[in-house]
mmCIF file of C-alpha atoms in Angstrom:
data_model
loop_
_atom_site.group_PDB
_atom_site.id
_atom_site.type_symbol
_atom_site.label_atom_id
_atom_site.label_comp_id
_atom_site.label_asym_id
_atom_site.label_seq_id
_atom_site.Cartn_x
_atom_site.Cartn_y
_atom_site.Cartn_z
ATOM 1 C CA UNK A 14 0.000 0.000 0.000
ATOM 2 C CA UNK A 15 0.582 3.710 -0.119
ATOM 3 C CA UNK A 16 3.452 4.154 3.084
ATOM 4 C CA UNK A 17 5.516 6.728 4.233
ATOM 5 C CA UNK A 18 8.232 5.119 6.658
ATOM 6 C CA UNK A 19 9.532 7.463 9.532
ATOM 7 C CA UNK A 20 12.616 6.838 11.481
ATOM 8 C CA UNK A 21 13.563 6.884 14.455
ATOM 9 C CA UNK A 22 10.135 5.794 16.234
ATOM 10 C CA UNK A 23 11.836 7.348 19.347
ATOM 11 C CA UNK A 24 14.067 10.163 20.063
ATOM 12 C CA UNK A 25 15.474 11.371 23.580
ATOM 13 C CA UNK A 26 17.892 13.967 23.587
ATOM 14 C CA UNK A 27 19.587 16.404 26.053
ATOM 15 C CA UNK A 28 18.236 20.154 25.898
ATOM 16 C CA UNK A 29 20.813 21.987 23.454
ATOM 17 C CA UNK A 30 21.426 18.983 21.835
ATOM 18 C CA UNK A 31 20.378 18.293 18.015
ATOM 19 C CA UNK A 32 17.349 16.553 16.478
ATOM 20 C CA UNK A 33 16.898 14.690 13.429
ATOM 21 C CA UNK A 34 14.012 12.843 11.693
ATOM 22 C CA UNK A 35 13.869 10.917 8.246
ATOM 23 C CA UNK A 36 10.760 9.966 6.279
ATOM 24 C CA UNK A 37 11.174 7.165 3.281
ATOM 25 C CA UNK A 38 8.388 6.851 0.627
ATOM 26 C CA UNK A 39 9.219 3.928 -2.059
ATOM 27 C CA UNK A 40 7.250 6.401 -4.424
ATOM 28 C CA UNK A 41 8.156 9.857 -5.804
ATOM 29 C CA UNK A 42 5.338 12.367 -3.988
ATOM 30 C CA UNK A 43 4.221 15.745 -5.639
ATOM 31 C CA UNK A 44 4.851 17.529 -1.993
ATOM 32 C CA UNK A 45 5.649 16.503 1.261
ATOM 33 C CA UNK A 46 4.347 18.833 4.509
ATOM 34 C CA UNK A 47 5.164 18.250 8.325
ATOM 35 C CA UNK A 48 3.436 18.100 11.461
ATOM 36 C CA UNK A 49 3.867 18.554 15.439
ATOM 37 C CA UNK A 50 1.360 17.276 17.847
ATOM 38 C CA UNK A 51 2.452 18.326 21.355
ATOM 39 C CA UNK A 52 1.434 15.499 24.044
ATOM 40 C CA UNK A 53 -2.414 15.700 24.229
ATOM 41 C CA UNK A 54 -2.887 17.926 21.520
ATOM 42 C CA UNK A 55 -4.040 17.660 17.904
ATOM 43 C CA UNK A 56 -1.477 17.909 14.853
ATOM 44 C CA UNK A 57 -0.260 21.301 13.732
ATOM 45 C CA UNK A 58 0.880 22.132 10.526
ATOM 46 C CA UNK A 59 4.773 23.036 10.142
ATOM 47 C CA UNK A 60 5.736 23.376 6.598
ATOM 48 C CA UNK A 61 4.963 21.772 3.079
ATOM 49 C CA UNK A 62 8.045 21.105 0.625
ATOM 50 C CA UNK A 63 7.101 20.820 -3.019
ATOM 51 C CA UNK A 64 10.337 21.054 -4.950
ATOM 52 C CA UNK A 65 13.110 18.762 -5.593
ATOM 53 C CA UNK A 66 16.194 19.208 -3.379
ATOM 54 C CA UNK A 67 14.151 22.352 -1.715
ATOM 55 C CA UNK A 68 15.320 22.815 1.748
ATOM 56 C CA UNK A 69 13.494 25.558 4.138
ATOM 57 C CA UNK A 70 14.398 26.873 7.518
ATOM 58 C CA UNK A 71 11.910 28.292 10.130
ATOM 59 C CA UNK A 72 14.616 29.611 12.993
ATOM 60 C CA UNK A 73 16.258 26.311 14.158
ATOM 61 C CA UNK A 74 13.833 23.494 11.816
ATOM 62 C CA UNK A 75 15.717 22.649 8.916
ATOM 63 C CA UNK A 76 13.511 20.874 6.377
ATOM 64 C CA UNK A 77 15.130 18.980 3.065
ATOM 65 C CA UNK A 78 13.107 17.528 -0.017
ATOM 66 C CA UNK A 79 15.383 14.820 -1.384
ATOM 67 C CA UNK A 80 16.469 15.642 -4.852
ATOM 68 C CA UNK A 81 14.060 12.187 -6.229
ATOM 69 C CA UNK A 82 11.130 13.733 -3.649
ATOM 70 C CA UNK A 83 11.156 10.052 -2.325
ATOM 71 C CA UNK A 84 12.122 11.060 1.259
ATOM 72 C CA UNK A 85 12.695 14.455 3.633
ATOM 73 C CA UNK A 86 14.216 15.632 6.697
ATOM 74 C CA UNK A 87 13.593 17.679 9.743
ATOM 75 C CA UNK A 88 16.800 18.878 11.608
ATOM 76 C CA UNK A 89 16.219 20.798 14.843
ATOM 77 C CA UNK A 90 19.435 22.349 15.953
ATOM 78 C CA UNK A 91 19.821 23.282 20.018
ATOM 79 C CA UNK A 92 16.624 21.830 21.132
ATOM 80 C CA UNK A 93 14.488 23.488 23.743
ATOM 81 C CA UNK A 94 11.971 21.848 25.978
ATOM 82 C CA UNK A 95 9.191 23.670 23.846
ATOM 83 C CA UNK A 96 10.654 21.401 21.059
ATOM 84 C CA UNK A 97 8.465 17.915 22.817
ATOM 85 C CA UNK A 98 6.056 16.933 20.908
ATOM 86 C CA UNK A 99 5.710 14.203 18.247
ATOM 87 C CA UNK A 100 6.577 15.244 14.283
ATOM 88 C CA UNK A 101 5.011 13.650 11.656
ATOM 89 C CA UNK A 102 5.983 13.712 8.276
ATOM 90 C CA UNK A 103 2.760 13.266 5.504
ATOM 91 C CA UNK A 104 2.835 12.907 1.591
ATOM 92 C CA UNK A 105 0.993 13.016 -1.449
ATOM 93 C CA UNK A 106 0.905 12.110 -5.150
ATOM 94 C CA UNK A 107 0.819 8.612 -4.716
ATOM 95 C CA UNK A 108 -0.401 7.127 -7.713
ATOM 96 C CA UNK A 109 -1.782 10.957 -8.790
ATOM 97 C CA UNK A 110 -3.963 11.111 -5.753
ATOM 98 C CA UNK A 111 -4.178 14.148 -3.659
ATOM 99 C CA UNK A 112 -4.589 12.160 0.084
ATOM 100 C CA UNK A 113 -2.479 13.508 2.484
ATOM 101 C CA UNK A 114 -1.010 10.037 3.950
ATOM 102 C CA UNK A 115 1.386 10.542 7.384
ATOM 103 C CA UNK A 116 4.093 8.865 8.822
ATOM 104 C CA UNK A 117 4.259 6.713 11.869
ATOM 105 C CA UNK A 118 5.829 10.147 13.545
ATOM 106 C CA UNK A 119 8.725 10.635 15.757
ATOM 107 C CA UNK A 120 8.071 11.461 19.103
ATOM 108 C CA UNK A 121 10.711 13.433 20.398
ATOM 109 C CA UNK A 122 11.675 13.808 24.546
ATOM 110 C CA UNK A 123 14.000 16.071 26.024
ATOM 111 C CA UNK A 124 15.903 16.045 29.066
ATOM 112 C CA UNK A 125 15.834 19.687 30.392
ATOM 113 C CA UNK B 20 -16.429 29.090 13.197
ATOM 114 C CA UNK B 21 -12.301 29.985 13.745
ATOM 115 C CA UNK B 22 -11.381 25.973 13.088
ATOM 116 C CA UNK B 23 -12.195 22.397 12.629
ATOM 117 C CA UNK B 24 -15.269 21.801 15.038
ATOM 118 C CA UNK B 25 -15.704 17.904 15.728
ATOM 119 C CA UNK B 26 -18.496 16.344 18.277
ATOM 120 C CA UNK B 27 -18.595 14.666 20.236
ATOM 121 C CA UNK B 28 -15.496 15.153 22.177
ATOM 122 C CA UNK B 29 -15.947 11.867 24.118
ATOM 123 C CA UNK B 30 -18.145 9.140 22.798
ATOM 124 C CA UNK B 31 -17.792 6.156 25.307
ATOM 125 C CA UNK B 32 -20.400 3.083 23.602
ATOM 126 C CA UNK B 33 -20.885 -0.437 24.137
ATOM 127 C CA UNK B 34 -19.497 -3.331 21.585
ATOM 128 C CA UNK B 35 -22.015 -3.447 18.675
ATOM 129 C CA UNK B 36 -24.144 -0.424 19.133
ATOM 130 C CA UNK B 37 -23.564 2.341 15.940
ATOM 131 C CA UNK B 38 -21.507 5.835 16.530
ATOM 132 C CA UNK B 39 -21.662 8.563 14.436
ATOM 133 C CA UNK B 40 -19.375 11.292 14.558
ATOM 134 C CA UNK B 41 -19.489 15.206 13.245
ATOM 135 C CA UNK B 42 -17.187 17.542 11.724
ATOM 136 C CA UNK B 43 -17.586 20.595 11.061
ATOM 137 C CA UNK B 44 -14.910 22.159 8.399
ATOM 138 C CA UNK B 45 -13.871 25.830 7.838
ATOM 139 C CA UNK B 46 -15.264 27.583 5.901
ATOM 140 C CA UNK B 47 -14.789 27.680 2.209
ATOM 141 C CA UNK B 48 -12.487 24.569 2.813
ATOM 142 C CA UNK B 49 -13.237 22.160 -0.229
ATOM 143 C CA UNK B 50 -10.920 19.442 0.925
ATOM 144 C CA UNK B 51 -12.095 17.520 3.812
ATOM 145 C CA UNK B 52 -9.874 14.077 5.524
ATOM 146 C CA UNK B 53 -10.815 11.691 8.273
ATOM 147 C CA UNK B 54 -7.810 10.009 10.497
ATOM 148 C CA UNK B 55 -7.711 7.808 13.193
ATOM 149 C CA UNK B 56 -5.520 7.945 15.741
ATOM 150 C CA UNK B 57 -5.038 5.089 18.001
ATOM 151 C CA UNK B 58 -2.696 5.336 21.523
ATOM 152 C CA UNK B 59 0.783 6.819 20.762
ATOM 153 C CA UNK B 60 0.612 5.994 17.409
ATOM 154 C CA UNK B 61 0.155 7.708 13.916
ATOM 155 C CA UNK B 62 -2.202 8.529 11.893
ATOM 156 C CA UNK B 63 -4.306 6.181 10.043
ATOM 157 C CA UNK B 64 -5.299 7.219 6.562
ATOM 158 C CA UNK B 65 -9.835 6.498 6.418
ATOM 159 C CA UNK B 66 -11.487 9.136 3.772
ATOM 160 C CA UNK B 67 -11.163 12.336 1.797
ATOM 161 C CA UNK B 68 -13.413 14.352 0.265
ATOM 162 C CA UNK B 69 -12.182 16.968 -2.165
ATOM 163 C CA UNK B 70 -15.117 18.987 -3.702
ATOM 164 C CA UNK B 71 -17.842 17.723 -5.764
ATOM 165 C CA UNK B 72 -15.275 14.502 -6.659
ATOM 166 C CA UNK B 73 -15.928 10.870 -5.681
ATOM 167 C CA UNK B 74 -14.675 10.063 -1.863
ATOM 168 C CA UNK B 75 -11.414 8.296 -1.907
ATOM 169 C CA UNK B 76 -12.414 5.718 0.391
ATOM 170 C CA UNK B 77 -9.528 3.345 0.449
ATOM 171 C CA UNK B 78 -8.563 4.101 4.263
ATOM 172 C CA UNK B 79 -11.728 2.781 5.269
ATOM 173 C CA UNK B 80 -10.921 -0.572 6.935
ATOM 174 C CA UNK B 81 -14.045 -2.300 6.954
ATOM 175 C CA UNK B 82 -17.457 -1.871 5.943
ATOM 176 C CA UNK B 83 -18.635 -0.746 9.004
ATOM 177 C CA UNK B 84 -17.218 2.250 8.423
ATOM 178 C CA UNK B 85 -18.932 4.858 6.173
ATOM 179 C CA UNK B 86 -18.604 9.167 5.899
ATOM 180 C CA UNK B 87 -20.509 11.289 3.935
ATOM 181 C CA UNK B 88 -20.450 15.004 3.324
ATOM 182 C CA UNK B 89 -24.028 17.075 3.032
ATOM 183 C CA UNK B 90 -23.615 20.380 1.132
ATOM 184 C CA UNK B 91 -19.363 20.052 0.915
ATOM 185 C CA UNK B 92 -19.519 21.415 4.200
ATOM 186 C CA UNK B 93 -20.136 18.695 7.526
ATOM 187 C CA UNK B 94 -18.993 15.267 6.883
ATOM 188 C CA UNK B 95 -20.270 12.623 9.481
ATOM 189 C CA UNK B 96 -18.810 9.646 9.967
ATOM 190 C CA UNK B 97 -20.828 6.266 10.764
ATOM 191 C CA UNK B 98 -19.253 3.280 12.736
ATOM 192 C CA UNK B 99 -21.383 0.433 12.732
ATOM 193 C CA UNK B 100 -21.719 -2.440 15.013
ATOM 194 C CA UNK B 101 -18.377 -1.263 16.797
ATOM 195 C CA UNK B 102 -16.184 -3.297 18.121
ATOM 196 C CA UNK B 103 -13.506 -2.562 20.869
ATOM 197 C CA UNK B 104 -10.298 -2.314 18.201
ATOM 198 C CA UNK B 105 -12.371 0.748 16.988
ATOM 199 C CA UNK B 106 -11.605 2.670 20.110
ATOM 200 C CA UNK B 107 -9.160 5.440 18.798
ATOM 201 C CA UNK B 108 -9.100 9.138 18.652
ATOM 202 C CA UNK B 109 -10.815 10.121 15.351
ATOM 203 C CA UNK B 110 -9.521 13.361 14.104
ATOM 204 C CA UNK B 111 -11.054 15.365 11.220
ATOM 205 C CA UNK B 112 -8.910 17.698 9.093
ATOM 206 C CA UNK B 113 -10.170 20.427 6.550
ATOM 207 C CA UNK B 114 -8.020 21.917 4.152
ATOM 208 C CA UNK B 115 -8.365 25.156 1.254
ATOM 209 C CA UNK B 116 -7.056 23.063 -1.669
ATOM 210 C CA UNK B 117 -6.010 25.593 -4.414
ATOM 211 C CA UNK B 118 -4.712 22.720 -7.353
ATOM 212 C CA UNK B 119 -2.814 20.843 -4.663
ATOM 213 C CA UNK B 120 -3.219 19.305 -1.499
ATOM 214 C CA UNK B 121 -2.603 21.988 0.931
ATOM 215 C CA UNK B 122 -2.042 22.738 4.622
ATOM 216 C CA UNK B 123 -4.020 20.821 6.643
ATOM 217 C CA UNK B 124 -6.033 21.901 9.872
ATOM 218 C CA UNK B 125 -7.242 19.820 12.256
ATOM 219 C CA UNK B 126 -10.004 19.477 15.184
ATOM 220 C CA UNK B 127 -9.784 18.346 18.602
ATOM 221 C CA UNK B 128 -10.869 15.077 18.056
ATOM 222 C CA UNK B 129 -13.524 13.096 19.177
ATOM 223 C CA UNK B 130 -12.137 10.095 21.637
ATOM 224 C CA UNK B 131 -14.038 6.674 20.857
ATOM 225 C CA UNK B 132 -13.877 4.460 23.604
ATOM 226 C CA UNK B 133 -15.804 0.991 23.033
ATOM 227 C CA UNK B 134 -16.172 -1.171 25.981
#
C-alpha cells in the first residue's frame, strides 16, 4: 500500500542537543508537509516542501526535499523543551492522488 | 467558526451499538480528511473528500465504516456495530485546496472508547 516510513520511532535527547528525523516513501510524492502534535494535543501544521532538493528553515527546523522527492528531513538544531512533541511527516501524489497520507511520527523527549 | 469543530469530544459506547461522529470544516475549505488515531501511534489514513469529486475511500478498513459530506460542508462519519479495536481518537482535518493538497487543519478530536 501507499506508506511513508519514519525513522527513528523514538528520540530522547539532552536540551541543546540536536534533532533529526527521516521519512522514506518507495514512491516519488508531488509535496511533502510536516506536522507537530504536542502530548495531548491535535497535529499542527509546520511546513509543506514541493520542490526537488528544496530545503526551508523556520529559525532552528531545517527541512530537506530529497532531490528524487522520495524522502525528507527535519533537523532541529539546540533543542528546547518547547521542542516535545511528536513530528510527523505526511505525503501526497501517490499514484496521482491528492490524500495527504502521514508517517508513523517521531516522538521526540528532552531532558531539560 | 475559527477551526475544525468535531463532536462529540468523548463518545464512550458499548461493543455493537452504531456511533456517528461530526465535523464541522472551515469555511470555504473544499478538501475535507478523516484520520484515526489510536494510543501513541500515527495517523491512520480512512477518507477524503475533495469537492464535488468521488470520496477516496480506500482508508476505510471495513465496511462498518462509512462518511458522507451534506452540502461540501459537515462530513459525518458512521461506525457500525463497533467493536472494541475501533476505540481510537478520530480526528477530522479540513483543508483550502487551491490545485494541490494543501495545509491541513485539524479538530480536537472526538475520543471513541468501546467497551
Amino acid at each position: 500500500g501507499q506508506q511513508v516510513m519514519q525513522i527513528p520511532q523514538y528520540q530522547h535527547v539532552q536540551e541543546g542537543e540536536d534533532f533529526t528525523t527521516y521519512c522514506n516513501s518507495s514512491t516519488t510524492l508531488s509535496n511533502i508537509q510536516w506536522y507537530k502534535q504536542r502530548p495531548g494535543g491535535h497535529p499542527v501544521f509546520l511546513i509543506q516542501l514541493v520542490k526537488s532538493g528544496e530545503v526551508k528553515k523556520q529559525k532552528r527546523l531545517t527541512f530537506q526535499f530529497g532531490e528524487a522527492k522520495k524522502n525528507s528531513s527535519l533537523h532541529i538544531t539546540a533543542t528546547q523543551t518547547t521542542d516535545v512533541g511528536t513530528y510527523f511527516c505526511a505525503g501526497s501524489g501517490f499514484q496521482g492522488a491528492q490524500k495527504l497520507v502521514f508517517g508513523q511520527g517521531t516522538r521526540l523527549t528532552i531532558n531539560p | 467558526g475559527a477551526g475544525v469543530s468535531q463532536s462529540p469530544s468523548n463518545k464512550v459506547t458499548e461493543k455493537g451499538k452504531d456511533v456517528e461522529l461530526r465535523c464541522d470544516p472551515i469555511s470555504g475549505h473544499t478538501a475535507l480528511y478523516w484520520y484515526r488515531q489510536s494510543l501513541g501511534q500515527g495517523l491512520e489514513f480512512l477518507i477524503y473528500f475533495q469537492g464535488n469529486s468521488a470520496p477516496d475511500k480506500s482508508g476505510l478498513p471495513s465496511d462498518r465504516f462509512s462518511a458522507e459530506r451534506t452540502g461540501g460542508s459537515v462530513s459525518t462519519l458512521t461506525i457500525q456495530r463497533t467493536q472494541q479495536e475501533d476505540s481510537a481518537v478520530y480526528l477530522c482535518a479540513s483543508s483550502p485546496y487551491r490545485g494541490r493538497t494543501g495545509e491541513l487543519f485539524f479538530g480536537e478530536g472526538s475520543r471513541l472508547t468501546v467497551l
